XYZ file of C-alpha atoms in Angstrom:
433
model
C -104.912 -37.441 -77.375
C -104.419 -34.372 -75.195
C -106.252 -31.266 -76.369
C -104.315 -29.157 -78.861
C -105.254 -26.898 -81.789
C -104.035 -29.485 -84.297
C -105.971 -32.381 -82.854
C -108.446 -34.376 -84.994
C -111.644 -32.653 -86.038
C -113.950 -35.045 -84.221
C -111.796 -35.617 -81.135
C -113.353 -32.966 -78.821
C -116.820 -34.559 -79.047
C -117.137 -38.232 -79.847
C -120.755 -39.235 -80.352
C -121.898 -42.416 -78.754
C -123.657 -44.841 -81.057
C -127.411 -44.918 -80.458
C -128.989 -48.039 -79.052
C -128.669 -50.943 -81.408
C -126.068 -49.159 -83.542
C -128.783 -47.278 -85.442
C -128.182 -43.980 -87.161
C -129.266 -40.942 -85.099
C -132.797 -39.835 -85.972
C -132.875 -37.324 -88.806
C -135.529 -34.684 -89.391
C -138.359 -35.923 -91.572
C -138.366 -34.480 -95.107
C -141.678 -32.921 -96.131
C -143.604 -34.881 -98.778
C -142.274 -34.175 -102.249
C -144.497 -33.594 -105.294
C -144.831 -36.551 -107.659
C -142.276 -36.690 -110.489
C -143.253 -35.103 -113.784
C -144.631 -37.375 -116.466
C -141.818 -38.624 -118.693
C -143.269 -38.071 -122.165
C -140.056 -36.922 -123.815
C -138.321 -40.339 -123.833
C -135.042 -41.440 -122.285
C -133.284 -38.110 -122.940
C -135.560 -36.375 -120.439
C -135.526 -39.171 -117.829
C -132.430 -37.855 -116.027
C -133.748 -34.288 -115.692
C -135.678 -34.760 -112.386
C -132.659 -36.492 -110.812
C -130.366 -33.609 -111.807
C -132.864 -31.073 -110.491
C -133.097 -33.006 -107.196
C -129.290 -33.050 -106.874
C -129.124 -29.308 -107.465
C -131.924 -28.707 -104.965
C -130.078 -30.734 -102.295
C -126.976 -28.589 -102.749
C -128.923 -25.373 -102.145
C -131.203 -26.426 -99.291
C -130.664 -26.705 -95.539
C -130.481 -30.377 -94.555
C -132.436 -29.764 -91.317
C -135.489 -27.747 -92.427
C -135.129 -28.499 -96.170
C -135.763 -24.860 -97.045
C -133.768 -23.319 -99.890
C -130.857 -21.117 -98.826
C -131.061 -17.396 -99.470
C -128.660 -14.435 -99.336
C -130.143 -12.951 -96.176
C -132.439 -13.401 -93.216
C -133.169 -16.779 -91.657
C -132.245 -18.725 -94.820
C -128.654 -17.401 -94.998
C -126.232 -20.407 -94.936
C -123.933 -20.648 -91.910
C -120.872 -22.853 -91.335
C -120.587 -24.685 -88.020
C -117.144 -25.265 -86.517
C -117.188 -28.867 -87.794
C -117.742 -27.727 -91.396
C -121.399 -28.712 -91.764
C -123.780 -26.038 -93.061
C -127.190 -25.015 -91.720
C -129.399 -22.019 -92.366
C -129.345 -19.155 -89.853
C -132.837 -20.054 -88.648
C -131.874 -23.621 -87.746
C -128.673 -22.444 -86.038
C -130.745 -20.077 -83.917
C -133.282 -22.783 -83.098
C -130.546 -25.179 -81.961
C -128.900 -22.495 -79.826
C -132.125 -21.290 -78.260
C -132.826 -17.760 -77.014
C -129.930 -18.007 -74.517
C -127.482 -18.524 -77.405
C -126.076 -21.581 -75.650
C -123.718 -24.041 -77.327
C -125.334 -26.126 -80.016
C -124.634 -29.676 -81.147
C -124.244 -30.390 -84.865
C -127.178 -32.608 -85.909
C -124.927 -34.600 -88.263
C -121.610 -35.246 -86.463
C -122.654 -34.201 -82.897
C -119.695 -31.850 -82.458
C -120.492 -28.971 -80.098
C -119.780 -25.343 -80.982
C -120.774 -21.893 -79.810
C -122.961 -19.489 -81.764
C -119.979 -17.142 -82.118
C -118.020 -19.934 -83.832
C -120.445 -20.068 -86.767
C -119.749 -18.064 -89.910
C -121.260 -17.318 -93.294
C -120.791 -20.100 -95.854
C -119.130 -18.011 -98.535
C -119.033 -20.686 -101.286
C -122.825 -21.131 -101.136
C -123.400 -17.372 -100.946
C -121.184 -16.881 -103.999
C -123.040 -19.658 -105.795
C -126.402 -18.052 -104.987
C -125.055 -14.764 -106.332
C -123.883 -16.469 -109.559
C -127.263 -18.157 -110.064
C -129.132 -14.894 -109.452
C -132.784 -14.399 -108.483
C -134.028 -16.424 -111.448
C -131.868 -19.405 -110.583
C -129.653 -21.364 -112.935
C -127.721 -24.568 -113.270
C -125.663 -25.443 -110.212
C -123.631 -27.944 -112.199
C -122.744 -25.392 -114.857
C -121.785 -22.849 -112.188
C -119.550 -25.340 -110.417
C -118.128 -26.611 -113.678
C -116.527 -23.340 -114.781
C -112.801 -23.897 -115.029
C -109.772 -21.704 -114.750
C -106.209 -22.029 -113.684
C -102.620 -21.141 -114.220
C -101.365 -23.427 -116.917
C -102.240 -25.620 -119.853
C -105.196 -27.682 -118.795
C -104.517 -30.672 -121.001
C -106.880 -33.655 -120.932
C -108.798 -33.980 -117.694
C -110.806 -36.924 -116.346
C -114.509 -37.104 -116.992
C -117.073 -36.680 -114.250
C -117.738 -39.552 -111.874
C -120.987 -41.259 -110.987
C -121.897 -42.904 -107.682
C -121.739 -46.694 -107.980
C -121.849 -47.961 -104.373
C -122.179 -46.630 -100.836
C -120.827 -48.523 -97.807
C -120.921 -48.057 -94.057
C -123.242 -45.554 -92.443
C -123.859 -44.739 -88.796
C -123.398 -47.778 -86.575
C -121.092 -49.476 -89.067
C -118.608 -46.579 -89.134
C -118.271 -43.833 -86.515
C -116.426 -40.606 -87.346
C -114.214 -42.212 -90.021
C -110.862 -40.509 -90.564
C -108.975 -42.465 -93.233
C -109.470 -44.916 -96.102
C -107.046 -46.960 -98.227
C -107.350 -49.602 -100.936
C -105.341 -52.750 -101.547
C -104.520 -52.587 -105.262
C -104.048 -56.342 -105.527
C -107.134 -57.670 -103.731
C -109.535 -54.720 -104.024
C -110.141 -54.660 -100.276
C -110.791 -51.341 -98.510
C -109.444 -50.521 -95.040
C -111.190 -47.756 -93.088
C -110.000 -46.126 -89.854
C -112.805 -44.870 -87.623
C -113.803 -44.324 -83.992
C -115.909 -47.447 -83.479
C -115.316 -50.208 -80.966
C -112.942 -51.888 -83.425
C -110.985 -49.146 -85.130
C -110.178 -50.765 -88.491
C -112.958 -51.984 -90.746
C -112.036 -54.059 -93.837
C -114.509 -54.260 -96.721
C -114.337 -56.734 -99.591
C -114.549 -55.683 -103.259
C -118.310 -56.346 -103.230
C -118.821 -54.175 -100.130
C -119.165 -56.981 -97.593
C -117.474 -56.697 -94.197
C -114.487 -59.048 -94.027
C -112.782 -58.093 -90.749
C -112.832 -55.639 -87.866
C -109.860 -55.226 -85.559
C -107.925 -52.790 -83.396
C -109.861 -52.259 -80.171
C -109.266 -49.246 -77.977
C -106.758 -49.950 -75.219
C -103.100 -50.109 -74.244
C -102.188 -53.557 -75.570
C -99.840 -53.948 -78.511
C -102.618 -54.612 -81.038
C -104.917 -51.878 -79.698
C -105.555 -48.548 -81.401
C -106.466 -45.523 -79.327
C -107.317 -42.872 -81.936
C -106.615 -43.679 -85.609
C -105.952 -40.689 -87.836
C -105.166 -42.287 -91.191
C -104.550 -45.660 -92.805
C -102.735 -47.052 -95.835
C -102.238 -50.493 -97.347
C -98.821 -51.580 -98.587
C -98.290 -53.529 -101.804
C -97.374 -56.622 -99.754
C -100.771 -56.549 -98.028
C -100.220 -54.859 -94.645
C -102.472 -52.254 -93.037
C -100.504 -49.358 -91.531
C -102.244 -46.925 -89.153
C -101.250 -43.646 -87.501
C -102.470 -43.594 -83.893
C -102.884 -40.095 -82.464
C -103.688 -41.561 -79.053
C -100.122 -42.683 -78.311
C -98.359 -40.927 -81.239
C -97.339 -44.148 -82.929
C -97.417 -45.945 -86.264
C -98.792 -49.501 -86.175
C -98.849 -52.199 -88.850
C -101.208 -55.184 -89.086
C -101.905 -57.965 -91.532
C -105.412 -58.193 -92.993
C -106.434 -60.640 -90.269
C -105.747 -57.991 -87.619
C -102.539 -59.434 -86.196
C -100.141 -56.691 -85.139
C -96.730 -57.052 -86.803
C -94.953 -53.782 -85.964
C -95.378 -50.694 -83.796
C -93.134 -47.612 -83.934
C -93.791 -45.570 -80.800
C -90.749 -43.329 -80.488
C -89.630 -40.255 -82.358
C -92.999 -38.823 -83.449
C -94.879 -35.809 -82.063
C -98.197 -36.396 -83.829
C -98.044 -38.774 -86.823
C -101.016 -38.056 -89.065
C -101.293 -38.824 -92.780
C -99.583 -41.669 -94.604
C -99.423 -43.369 -97.989
C -97.522 -46.379 -99.325
C -95.112 -46.452 -102.258
C -95.027 -49.337 -104.789
C -91.993 -50.666 -102.863
C -94.069 -50.924 -99.638
C -92.307 -47.973 -98.048
C -94.548 -45.580 -96.123
C -94.503 -41.789 -96.518
C -95.688 -40.212 -93.277
C -96.508 -36.713 -92.057
C -95.901 -35.524 -88.489
C -98.339 -32.670 -87.947
C -96.828 -31.182 -84.792
C -93.189 -31.649 -85.820
C -93.887 -30.165 -89.274
C -91.974 -32.989 -90.940
C -92.268 -35.652 -93.600
C -90.803 -39.134 -93.017
C -90.009 -42.178 -95.121
C -90.505 -45.397 -93.152
C -88.872 -48.591 -94.454
C -89.681 -51.916 -92.791
C -89.914 -55.646 -93.335
C -93.516 -56.012 -92.257
C -93.566 -59.791 -92.650
C -90.759 -60.090 -90.096
C -91.978 -57.145 -88.009
C -88.655 -55.340 -88.342
C -88.141 -51.602 -88.784
C -85.225 -50.883 -91.114
C -85.162 -47.094 -91.298
C -87.272 -44.073 -90.398
C -85.789 -41.086 -92.213
C -86.945 -37.467 -92.159
C -87.072 -36.332 -95.787
C -88.589 -32.849 -95.339
C -88.855 -30.404 -92.442
C -90.231 -26.916 -91.778
C -93.708 -27.778 -93.002
C -96.740 -26.191 -91.341
C -99.035 -28.756 -89.744
C -98.844 -31.292 -92.592
C -101.639 -33.853 -92.594
C -102.872 -35.470 -95.797
C -100.211 -36.989 -98.067
C -100.183 -39.033 -101.273
C -97.518 -40.679 -103.418
C -97.745 -41.048 -107.197
C -97.483 -44.723 -108.108
C -95.892 -43.806 -111.465
C -93.523 -40.859 -110.921
C -92.893 -41.082 -107.164
C -94.010 -37.452 -106.699
C -95.366 -36.586 -103.247
C -98.185 -34.156 -102.481
C -98.779 -32.818 -98.953
C -101.614 -30.780 -97.433
C -100.521 -28.156 -94.897
C -103.022 -26.636 -92.462
C -102.004 -23.020 -92.021
C -102.495 -21.307 -88.699
C -104.170 -17.896 -88.758
C -105.653 -15.376 -86.344
C -109.341 -15.869 -85.649
C -111.525 -18.988 -85.651
C -112.674 -18.623 -89.273
C -109.419 -17.674 -90.989
C -107.770 -21.086 -91.250
C -106.686 -22.238 -94.681
C -104.806 -25.047 -96.374
C -101.888 -25.255 -98.774
C -101.157 -28.005 -101.301
C -97.437 -28.672 -101.889
C -96.073 -30.996 -104.581
C -92.562 -32.465 -104.407
C -90.693 -34.523 -106.960
C -89.429 -38.006 -106.105
C -86.131 -36.299 -105.190
C -88.050 -33.978 -102.804
C -87.617 -30.842 -104.912
C -90.572 -28.472 -104.587
C -92.487 -28.507 -107.898
C -95.453 -26.323 -107.022
C -97.675 -25.042 -104.257
C -100.918 -23.127 -103.829
C -102.815 -22.102 -100.702
C -106.514 -21.417 -100.190
C -106.095 -17.701 -100.912
C -104.249 -18.334 -104.164
C -106.743 -20.974 -105.259
C -109.568 -18.562 -104.508
C -108.096 -16.080 -106.989
C -108.463 -18.446 -109.932
C -111.270 -20.790 -108.868
C -114.977 -20.073 -108.199
C -114.701 -20.523 -104.424
C -112.285 -20.920 -101.553
C -110.909 -24.449 -101.352
C -110.203 -26.061 -97.983
C -108.601 -29.422 -98.698
C -108.729 -32.340 -96.272
C -107.549 -35.297 -98.384
C -105.450 -35.845 -101.496
C -104.654 -38.655 -103.935
C -103.010 -39.245 -107.307
C -105.008 -40.878 -110.085
C -103.397 -43.392 -112.455
C -102.409 -40.584 -114.843
C -100.540 -38.738 -112.093
C -103.102 -35.974 -111.593
C -103.645 -34.466 -108.122
C -107.163 -35.065 -106.770
C -108.347 -33.282 -103.590
C -111.442 -33.093 -101.426
C -112.887 -29.667 -100.665
C -115.096 -29.372 -97.589
C -116.155 -25.805 -98.430
C -118.022 -26.836 -101.584
C -118.401 -30.485 -100.461
C -116.723 -31.619 -103.653
C -113.869 -33.617 -105.147
C -111.689 -31.606 -107.528
C -108.908 -32.439 -109.987
C -106.013 -29.944 -109.804
C -104.106 -31.469 -112.715
C -100.649 -32.967 -113.092
C -97.722 -31.430 -111.168
C -96.376 -29.723 -114.299
C -99.726 -28.031 -115.043
C -100.800 -27.407 -111.444
C -103.236 -25.904 -110.703
C -106.167 -26.391 -113.047
C -109.765 -26.728 -111.888
C -111.995 -29.638 -112.846
C -114.781 -30.728 -110.450
C -115.166 -34.510 -110.509
C -117.905 -34.784 -107.869
C -119.952 -31.663 -107.141
C -122.915 -32.970 -105.153
C -123.876 -35.783 -102.803
C -121.056 -35.315 -100.259
C -121.368 -33.915 -96.724
C -117.832 -33.718 -95.276
C -115.298 -35.600 -97.460
C -112.157 -36.445 -95.463
C -110.521 -39.316 -97.365
C -109.665 -40.427 -100.906
C -108.223 -43.562 -102.467
C -108.155 -45.093 -105.931
C -109.064 -48.759 -106.198
C -107.601 -51.436 -108.479
C -110.346 -50.912 -111.106
C -109.672 -47.141 -111.070
C -112.867 -46.425 -109.126
C -112.529 -43.563 -106.647
C -113.511 -44.233 -103.022
C -114.430 -41.096 -101.050
C -114.675 -41.226 -97.259
C -117.562 -38.996 -96.147
C -117.377 -38.279 -92.423
C -120.600 -36.276 -92.600
C -122.735 -39.395 -92.960
C -120.102 -41.963 -91.853
C -119.928 -43.682 -95.228
C -117.673 -44.621 -98.129
C -118.947 -43.582 -101.544
C -117.436 -45.357 -104.554
C -117.515 -43.542 -107.897
C -116.652 -44.665 -111.401
C -116.381 -42.842 -114.727
C -119.682 -41.937 -116.334
């Protein structure tokens, strides 16, 4: 799509897949000391793994040195959201302070576009010189309302994709009936369908101008009748396919920049238009390829992108991306509407920062089966439960380590949570621990 401030994060620089589809070479990790002898039985067996997870959160992923509050080890955000220490940023820029390329997603940015990673600096301050538990620091809760029962933490069960299989993925959706996962990404074939076991079932949607082609997919959803619906930022359209990749419907008129979408139990599609600042309800007979109605149900939103629909109450949650002066002042706002489109609650990054341990910059949102709002946070590289609409917002981290740049969320038929991680081009599937 043409360049604009609200364009996709990875659109300015699209990395080309290395020869053979292999993942780009990563810096070698220095040899690690052997694990401690496990003489305390099974209760102590998980301790080294927890310590390793905490270490990964607090170390630069290029030089593998631990972050610090000052000097060369001070954590810095790149424009893409990935974090490096100041020393590695300087090494990538060189003495001429030229533009650097992110070693993870290959997006280019200038030295002046980097900024301090405040969440990590605040975490280092909380832990203090002697260090402490990262998990306990991240697990402190607060909020404006009765917390009520919250879901337990989640453990990683399966990881799919990776560089070469997925390239700059932007959206993920699950078919609740079959358990299949549909992923939108920037590869040669834009839609990748995984089976419940993680095997690749289909790839379709090549880049081009034909009816079944997809230029730049921004998000994807799967309807209850088994159709894959995609927003295409390349020609500002909404396109529907069956699971075999046959195009059944394309809506190309009336949108400025269709972005996020989610399906209702009745196979209607709730859709955001980022540039128009609007929310649409799209009704169609996908089997016959016939559009019935495309109705605007909310206007005057600010760059709405991610959207989710509760499968039980019909409530709708939208993520707005607020425009601000300066390259590092952007923020997000989470808005919750009832099924009748009455505003139930809202909270922006500034407000969330007042009651939570760190600033939250949300990129994706979903409802769990209990109707709680679940969001991704790229600042702390975490997945967080914000509670039900009537108790919004509470704070309960579900996943606090192991993610690089989470950009998508979807709940599967077995209530596992699939997280789309654009940082390492993968889907991570978590289940209750």
